[in-house]
C-alpha cells in the first residue's frame, strides 16, 4: 500500500512536470509566431521611415539606425 502511494505521487508529479513543459513549449511557439507576424511589417515601416531621413539629416538617420539595431537585437526580432 505504501508503494502504491509512492508510485501514485511520483506519477502525479511526473504528469504535472510534463504539463508544465507542454505549457512552456506552447508559450514559446506563440511567442515565435508573434515575432514572425510582427517582424515583416515592422521592418518595412522602419525602413520606410529611415529612407527620407537619410537625405534630410544623415546624422539623425545614423542615430535612428543604431537605435533600431539595438532594439532588434534586444527583442530578437531580427
mmCIF file of N, CA, C and O in Angstrom:
data_model
loop_
_atom_site.group_PDB
_atom_site.id
_atom_site.type_symbol
_atom_site.label_atom_id
_atom_site.label_comp_id
_atom_site.label_asym_id
_atom_site.label_seq_id
_atom_site.Cartn_x
_atom_site.Cartn_y
_atom_site.Cartn_z
ATOM 1 N N UNK A 1 0.819 -1.194 0.000
ATOM 2 C CA UNK A 1 0.000 0.000 0.000
ATOM 3 C C UNK A 1 0.871 1.270 0.000
ATOM 4 O O UNK A 1 0.552 2.231 -0.704
ATOM 5 N N UNK A 2 1.926 1.253 0.750
ATOM 6 C CA UNK A 2 2.839 2.397 0.793
ATOM 7 C C UNK A 2 3.499 2.576 -0.568
ATOM 8 O O UNK A 2 3.642 3.695 -1.055
ATOM 9 N N UNK A 3 3.861 1.475 -1.189
ATOM 10 C CA UNK A 3 4.487 1.548 -2.503
ATOM 11 C C UNK A 3 3.516 2.146 -3.513
ATOM 12 O O UNK A 3 3.893 2.966 -4.352
ATOM 13 N N UNK A 4 2.249 1.748 -3.435
ATOM 14 C CA UNK A 4 1.238 2.299 -4.340
ATOM 15 C C UNK A 4 1.093 3.802 -4.141
ATOM 16 O O UNK A 4 0.953 4.551 -5.106
ATOM 17 N N UNK A 5 1.124 4.236 -2.897
ATOM 18 C CA UNK A 5 1.024 5.666 -2.599
ATOM 19 C C UNK A 5 2.232 6.409 -3.163
ATOM 20 O O UNK A 5 2.086 7.469 -3.786
ATOM 21 N N UNK A 6 3.416 5.849 -2.986
ATOM 22 C CA UNK A 6 4.629 6.481 -3.506
ATOM 23 C C UNK A 6 4.574 6.553 -5.033
ATOM 24 O O UNK A 6 4.871 7.589 -5.634
ATOM 25 N N UNK A 7 4.173 5.460 -5.672
ATOM 26 C CA UNK A 7 4.057 5.447 -7.133
ATOM 27 C C UNK A 7 3.010 6.436 -7.622
ATOM 28 O O UNK A 7 3.199 7.116 -8.629
ATOM 29 N N UNK A 8 1.917 6.526 -6.903
ATOM 30 C CA UNK A 8 0.860 7.457 -7.272
ATOM 31 C C UNK A 8 1.360 8.898 -7.220
ATOM 32 O O UNK A 8 1.114 9.690 -8.132
ATOM 33 N N UNK A 9 2.072 9.238 -6.170
ATOM 34 C CA UNK A 9 2.613 10.605 -6.034
ATOM 35 C C UNK A 9 3.691 10.879 -7.088
ATOM 36 O O UNK A 9 3.776 11.974 -7.618
ATOM 37 N N UNK A 10 4.493 9.867 -7.380
ATOM 38 C CA UNK A 10 5.510 10.019 -8.408
ATOM 39 C C UNK A 10 4.850 10.276 -9.762
ATOM 40 O O UNK A 10 5.252 11.177 -10.497
ATOM 41 N N UNK A 11 3.833 9.485 -10.078
ATOM 42 C CA UNK A 11 3.124 9.661 -11.348
ATOM 43 C C UNK A 11 2.459 11.031 -11.410
ATOM 44 O O UNK A 11 2.459 11.682 -12.459
ATOM 45 N N UNK A 12 1.892 11.456 -10.308
ATOM 46 C CA UNK A 12 1.233 12.770 -10.255
ATOM 47 C C UNK A 12 2.242 13.885 -10.514
ATOM 48 O O UNK A 12 1.982 14.810 -11.291
ATOM 49 N N UNK A 13 3.408 13.781 -9.874
ATOM 50 C CA UNK A 13 4.423 14.824 -10.077
ATOM 51 C C UNK A 13 4.968 14.779 -11.503
ATOM 52 O O UNK A 13 5.274 15.816 -12.090
ATOM 53 N N UNK A 14 5.085 13.592 -12.069
ATOM 54 C CA UNK A 14 5.545 13.465 -13.450
ATOM 55 C C UNK A 14 4.558 14.116 -14.410
ATOM 56 O O UNK A 14 4.945 14.843 -15.328
ATOM 57 N N UNK A 15 3.277 13.883 -14.187
ATOM 58 C CA UNK A 15 2.242 14.468 -15.035
ATOM 59 C C UNK A 15 2.266 15.993 -14.918
ATOM 60 O O UNK A 15 2.182 16.701 -15.922
ATOM 61 N N UNK A 16 2.398 16.499 -13.706
ATOM 62 C CA UNK A 16 2.447 17.956 -13.507
ATOM 63 C C UNK A 16 3.656 18.569 -14.217
ATOM 64 O O UNK A 16 3.553 19.621 -14.837
ATOM 65 N N UNK A 17 4.801 17.885 -14.125
ATOM 66 C CA UNK A 17 6.012 18.388 -14.780
ATOM 67 C C UNK A 17 5.835 18.387 -16.299
ATOM 68 O O UNK A 17 6.181 19.362 -16.978
ATOM 69 N N UNK A 18 5.277 17.302 -16.826
ATOM 70 C CA UNK A 18 5.060 17.225 -18.268
ATOM 71 C C UNK A 18 4.070 18.283 -18.743
ATOM 72 O O UNK A 18 4.252 18.871 -19.813
ATOM 73 N N UNK A 19 3.035 18.533 -17.948
ATOM 74 C CA UNK A 19 2.064 19.574 -18.311
ATOM 75 C C UNK A 19 2.728 20.949 -18.312
ATOM 76 O O UNK A 19 2.470 21.762 -19.194
ATOM 77 N N UNK A 20 3.584 21.198 -17.344
ATOM 78 C CA UNK A 20 4.295 22.480 -17.285
ATOM 79 C C UNK A 20 5.209 22.633 -18.500
ATOM 80 O O UNK A 20 5.306 23.722 -19.081
ATOM 81 N N UNK A 21 5.885 21.548 -18.887
ATOM 82 C CA UNK A 21 6.752 21.600 -20.060
ATOM 83 C C UNK A 21 5.948 21.869 -21.331
ATOM 84 O O UNK A 21 6.370 22.652 -22.188
ATOM 85 N N UNK A 22 4.780 21.245 -21.447
ATOM 86 C CA UNK A 22 3.924 21.479 -22.614
ATOM 87 C C UNK A 22 3.418 22.914 -22.656
ATOM 88 O O UNK A 22 3.354 23.523 -23.719
ATOM 89 N N UNK A 23 3.060 23.448 -21.501
ATOM 90 C CA UNK A 23 2.627 24.856 -21.444
ATOM 91 C C UNK A 23 3.755 25.774 -21.882
ATOM 92 O O UNK A 23 3.541 26.737 -22.623
ATOM 93 N N UNK A 24 4.978 25.467 -21.435
ATOM 94 C CA UNK A 24 6.130 26.293 -21.797
ATOM 95 C C UNK A 24 6.378 26.217 -23.301
ATOM 96 O O UNK A 24 6.613 27.233 -23.951
ATOM 97 N N UNK A 25 6.311 25.028 -23.865
ATOM 98 C CA UNK A 25 6.511 24.878 -25.310
ATOM 99 C C UNK A 25 5.428 25.611 -26.088
ATOM 100 O O UNK A 25 5.697 26.226 -27.126
ATOM 101 N N UNK A 26 4.211 25.574 -25.592
ATOM 102 C CA UNK A 26 3.109 26.280 -26.241
ATOM 103 C C UNK A 26 3.347 27.789 -26.214
ATOM 104 O O UNK A 26 3.158 28.477 -27.226
ATOM 105 N N UNK A 27 3.776 28.305 -25.078
ATOM 106 C CA UNK A 27 4.063 29.736 -24.969
ATOM 107 C C UNK A 27 5.227 30.134 -25.877
ATOM 108 O O UNK A 27 5.196 31.197 -26.506
ATOM 109 N N UNK A 28 6.246 29.291 -25.962
ATOM 110 C CA UNK A 28 7.375 29.581 -26.846
ATOM 111 C C UNK A 28 6.922 29.613 -28.306
ATOM 112 O O UNK A 28 7.347 30.477 -29.075
ATOM 113 N N UNK A 29 6.066 28.676 -28.685
ATOM 114 C CA UNK A 29 5.556 28.641 -30.061
ATOM 115 C C UNK A 29 4.717 29.886 -30.351
ATOM 116 O O UNK A 29 4.827 30.472 -31.436
ATOM 117 N N UNK A 30 3.894 30.301 -29.397
ATOM 118 C CA UNK A 30 3.086 31.506 -29.577
ATOM 119 C C UNK A 30 3.989 32.728 -29.721
ATOM 120 O O UNK A 30 3.714 33.618 -30.530
ATOM 121 N N UNK A 31 5.054 32.772 -28.929
ATOM 122 C CA UNK A 31 5.993 33.885 -28.986
ATOM 123 C C UNK A 31 6.669 33.948 -30.352
ATOM 124 O O UNK A 31 6.791 35.026 -30.956
ATOM 125 N N UNK A 32 7.113 32.809 -30.859
ATOM 126 C CA UNK A 32 7.743 32.763 -32.180
ATOM 127 C C UNK A 32 6.768 33.201 -33.271
ATOM 128 O O UNK A 32 7.136 33.942 -34.175
ATOM 129 N N UNK A 33 5.537 32.740 -33.181
ATOM 130 C CA UNK A 33 4.525 33.112 -34.178
ATOM 131 C C UNK A 33 4.290 34.620 -34.147
ATOM 132 O O UNK A 33 4.189 35.269 -35.193
ATOM 133 N N UNK A 34 4.215 35.186 -32.957
ATOM 134 C CA UNK A 34 4.016 36.627 -32.816
ATOM 135 C C UNK A 34 5.198 37.397 -33.384
ATOM 136 O O UNK A 34 5.014 38.387 -34.107
ATOM 137 N N UNK A 35 6.409 36.947 -33.087
ATOM 138 C CA UNK A 35 7.594 37.626 -33.627
ATOM 139 C C UNK A 35 7.586 37.618 -35.147
ATOM 140 O O UNK A 35 7.875 38.627 -35.781
ATOM 141 N N UNK A 36 7.228 36.485 -35.741
ATOM 142 C CA UNK A 36 7.212 36.391 -37.198
ATOM 143 C C UNK A 36 6.125 37.265 -37.800
ATOM 144 O O UNK A 36 6.310 37.854 -38.862
ATOM 145 N N UNK A 37 4.978 37.367 -37.142
ATOM 146 C CA UNK A 37 3.892 38.182 -37.688
ATOM 147 C C UNK A 37 4.186 39.673 -37.567
ATOM 148 O O UNK A 37 3.711 40.473 -38.358
ATOM 149 N N UNK A 38 4.985 40.042 -36.594
ATOM 150 C CA UNK A 38 5.324 41.451 -36.379
ATOM 151 C C UNK A 38 6.529 41.864 -37.221
ATOM 152 O O UNK A 38 6.597 42.975 -37.724
ATOM 153 N N UNK A 39 7.467 40.968 -37.401
ATOM 154 C CA UNK A 39 8.762 41.306 -37.980
ATOM 155 C C UNK A 39 8.657 41.963 -39.350
ATOM 156 O O UNK A 39 9.215 43.030 -39.568
ATOM 157 N N UNK A 40 7.943 41.373 -40.284
ATOM 158 C CA UNK A 40 7.912 41.893 -41.643
ATOM 159 C C UNK A 40 7.318 43.301 -41.730
ATOM 160 O O UNK A 40 7.969 44.204 -42.261
ATOM 161 N N UNK A 41 6.105 43.538 -41.218
ATOM 162 C CA UNK A 41 5.569 44.911 -41.287
ATOM 163 C C UNK A 41 6.426 45.910 -40.510
ATOM 164 O O UNK A 41 6.585 47.054 -40.926
ATOM 165 N N UNK A 42 7.009 45.458 -39.400
ATOM 166 C CA UNK A 42 7.848 46.345 -38.598
ATOM 167 C C UNK A 42 9.077 46.767 -39.394
ATOM 168 O O UNK A 42 9.443 47.945 -39.410
ATOM 169 N N UNK A 43 9.743 45.814 -40.048
ATOM 170 C CA UNK A 43 10.918 46.145 -40.854
ATOM 171 C C UNK A 43 10.560 47.105 -41.976
ATOM 172 O O UNK A 43 11.263 48.088 -42.213
ATOM 173 N N UNK A 44 9.488 46.814 -42.687
ATOM 174 C CA UNK A 44 9.075 47.662 -43.809
ATOM 175 C C UNK A 44 8.803 49.087 -43.330
ATOM 176 O O UNK A 44 9.286 50.059 -43.914
ATOM 177 N N UNK A 45 8.057 49.227 -42.251
ATOM 178 C CA UNK A 45 7.738 50.553 -41.721
ATOM 179 C C UNK A 45 9.012 51.270 -41.271
ATOM 180 O O UNK A 45 9.199 52.462 -41.556
ATOM 181 N N UNK A 46 9.882 50.550 -40.574
ATOM 182 C CA UNK A 46 11.119 51.167 -40.072
ATOM 183 C C UNK A 46 12.016 51.644 -41.205
ATOM 184 O O UNK A 46 12.574 52.739 -41.147
ATOM 185 N N UNK A 47 12.145 50.830 -42.224
ATOM 186 C CA UNK A 47 12.994 51.224 -43.357
ATOM 187 C C UNK A 47 12.364 52.354 -44.160
ATOM 188 O O UNK A 47 13.077 53.243 -44.650
ATOM 189 N N UNK A 48 11.047 52.349 -44.292
ATOM 190 C CA UNK A 48 10.366 53.453 -44.981
ATOM 191 C C UNK A 48 10.548 54.760 -44.221
ATOM 192 O O UNK A 48 10.664 55.824 -44.830
ATOM 193 N N UNK A 49 10.574 54.700 -42.907
ATOM 194 C CA UNK A 49 10.790 55.909 -42.102
ATOM 195 C C UNK A 49 12.237 56.387 -42.222
ATOM 196 O O UNK A 49 12.514 57.591 -42.169
ATOM 197 N N UNK A 50 13.146 55.457 -42.396
ATOM 198 C CA UNK A 50 14.568 55.806 -42.481
ATOM 199 C C UNK A 50 14.925 56.448 -43.821
ATOM 200 O O UNK A 50 15.763 57.351 -43.882
ATOM 201 N N UNK A 51 14.288 56.025 -44.884
ATOM 202 C CA UNK A 51 14.633 56.470 -46.236
ATOM 203 C C UNK A 51 14.660 57.997 -46.389
ATOM 204 O O UNK A 51 15.696 58.553 -46.787
ATOM 205 N N UNK A 52 13.600 58.738 -46.085
ATOM 206 C CA UNK A 52 13.684 60.193 -46.254
ATOM 207 C C UNK A 52 14.617 60.863 -45.250
ATOM 208 O O UNK A 52 15.179 61.926 -45.520
ATOM 209 N N UNK A 53 14.802 60.221 -44.120
ATOM 210 C CA UNK A 53 15.665 60.785 -43.088
ATOM 211 C C UNK A 53 17.131 60.798 -43.541
ATOM 212 O O UNK A 53 17.886 61.702 -43.180
ATOM 213 N N UNK A 54 17.510 59.836 -44.346
ATOM 214 C CA UNK A 54 18.895 59.745 -44.835
ATOM 215 C C UNK A 54 19.268 60.993 -45.628
ATOM 216 O O UNK A 54 20.338 61.564 -45.445
ATOM 217 N N UNK A 55 18.366 61.440 -46.490
ATOM 218 C CA UNK A 55 18.640 62.628 -47.314
ATOM 219 C C UNK A 55 18.570 63.927 -46.498
ATOM 220 O O UNK A 55 19.373 64.829 -46.680
ATOM 221 N N UNK A 56 17.578 63.982 -45.618
ATOM 222 C CA UNK A 56 17.321 65.214 -44.885
ATOM 223 C C UNK A 56 18.325 65.443 -43.760
ATOM 224 O O UNK A 56 18.812 66.561 -43.567
ATOM 225 N N UNK A 57 18.632 64.401 -42.981
ATOM 226 C CA UNK A 57 19.519 64.558 -41.823
ATOM 227 C C UNK A 57 20.297 63.258 -41.616
ATOM 228 O O UNK A 57 19.891 62.396 -40.828
ATOM 229 N N UNK A 58 21.422 63.097 -42.319
ATOM 230 C CA UNK A 58 22.188 61.848 -42.247
ATOM 231 C C UNK A 58 22.623 61.458 -40.827
ATOM 232 O O UNK A 58 22.620 60.284 -40.475
ATOM 233 N N UNK A 59 22.954 62.441 -40.014
ATOM 234 C CA UNK A 59 23.378 62.140 -38.644
ATOM 235 C C UNK A 59 22.214 61.564 -37.832
ATOM 236 O O UNK A 59 22.379 60.592 -37.094
ATOM 237 N N UNK A 60 21.042 62.156 -37.972
ATOM 238 C CA UNK A 60 19.860 61.645 -37.289
ATOM 239 C C UNK A 60 19.488 60.257 -37.821
ATOM 240 O O UNK A 60 19.095 59.376 -37.054
ATOM 241 N N UNK A 61 19.654 60.066 -39.123
ATOM 242 C CA UNK A 61 19.367 58.760 -39.731
ATOM 243 C C UNK A 61 20.297 57.687 -39.156
ATOM 244 O O UNK A 61 19.871 56.571 -38.863
ATOM 245 N N UNK A 62 21.558 58.044 -38.991
ATOM 246 C CA UNK A 62 22.513 57.094 -38.421
ATOM 247 C C UNK A 62 22.128 56.754 -36.979
ATOM 248 O O UNK A 62 22.150 55.588 -36.573
ATOM 249 N N UNK A 63 21.725 57.757 -36.213
ATOM 250 C CA UNK A 63 21.296 57.551 -34.830
ATOM 251 C C UNK A 63 20.053 56.656 -34.789
ATOM 252 O O UNK A 63 19.951 55.742 -33.972
ATOM 253 N N UNK A 64 19.116 56.911 -35.694
ATOM 254 C CA UNK A 64 17.886 56.104 -35.802
ATOM 255 C C UNK A 64 18.239 54.656 -36.098
ATOM 256 O O UNK A 64 17.707 53.725 -35.488
ATOM 257 N N UNK A 65 19.153 54.448 -37.026
ATOM 258 C CA UNK A 65 19.544 53.100 -37.423
ATOM 259 C C UNK A 65 20.228 52.359 -36.269
ATOM 260 O O UNK A 65 19.978 51.173 -36.057
ATOM 261 N N UNK A 66 21.053 53.047 -35.512
ATOM 262 C CA UNK A 66 21.713 52.436 -34.354
ATOM 263 C C UNK A 66 20.680 52.031 -33.309
ATOM 264 O O UNK A 66 20.731 50.918 -32.772
ATOM 265 N N UNK A 67 19.723 52.922 -33.037
ATOM 266 C CA UNK A 67 18.686 52.596 -32.048
ATOM 267 C C UNK A 67 17.792 51.455 -32.531
ATOM 268 O O UNK A 67 17.407 50.587 -31.751
ATOM 269 N N UNK A 68 17.475 51.456 -33.816
ATOM 270 C CA UNK A 68 16.676 50.368 -34.386
ATOM 271 C C UNK A 68 17.425 49.046 -34.256
ATOM 272 O O UNK A 68 16.851 48.030 -33.863
ATOM 273 N N UNK A 69 18.698 49.067 -34.564
ATOM 274 C CA UNK A 69 19.522 47.863 -34.451
ATOM 275 C C UNK A 69 19.566 47.367 -33.001
ATOM 276 O O UNK A 69 19.433 46.162 -32.744
ATOM 277 N N UNK A 70 19.755 48.283 -32.062
ATOM 278 C CA UNK A 70 19.760 47.911 -30.639
ATOM 279 C C UNK A 70 18.425 47.296 -30.231
ATOM 280 O O UNK A 70 18.381 46.285 -29.529
ATOM 281 N N UNK A 71 17.346 47.906 -30.686
ATOM 282 C CA UNK A 71 16.013 47.386 -30.358
ATOM 283 C C UNK A 71 15.825 45.981 -30.911
ATOM 284 O O UNK A 71 15.347 45.073 -30.220
ATOM 285 N N UNK A 72 16.196 45.788 -32.163
ATOM 286 C CA UNK A 72 16.030 44.479 -32.790
ATOM 287 C C UNK A 72 16.883 43.418 -32.108
ATOM 288 O O UNK A 72 16.455 42.288 -31.895
ATOM 289 N N UNK A 73 18.091 43.807 -31.744
ATOM 290 C CA UNK A 73 18.966 42.873 -31.041
ATOM 291 C C UNK A 73 18.361 42.502 -29.692
ATOM 292 O O UNK A 73 18.355 41.334 -29.297
ATOM 293 N N UNK A 74 17.836 43.474 -28.985
ATOM 294 C CA UNK A 74 17.229 43.243 -27.669
ATOM 295 C C UNK A 74 15.966 42.397 -27.776
ATOM 296 O O UNK A 74 15.736 41.509 -26.982
ATOM 297 N N UNK A 75 15.155 42.684 -28.776
ATOM 298 C CA UNK A 75 13.868 41.999 -28.899
ATOM 299 C C UNK A 75 13.965 40.698 -29.673
ATOM 300 O O UNK A 75 12.995 39.937 -29.732
ATOM 301 N N UNK A 76 15.097 40.436 -30.296
ATOM 302 C CA UNK A 76 15.320 39.208 -31.078
ATOM 303 C C UNK A 76 14.370 39.109 -32.263
ATOM 304 O O UNK A 76 14.037 38.008 -32.698
ATOM 305 N N UNK A 77 13.909 40.230 -32.785
ATOM 306 C CA UNK A 77 13.056 40.197 -33.974
ATOM 307 C C UNK A 77 13.875 39.923 -35.220
ATOM 308 O O UNK A 77 13.371 39.380 -36.178
ATOM 309 N N UNK A 78 15.124 40.340 -35.176
ATOM 310 C CA UNK A 78 15.955 40.150 -36.375
ATOM 311 C C UNK A 78 16.436 38.722 -36.468
ATOM 312 O O UNK A 78 16.515 38.003 -35.543
#
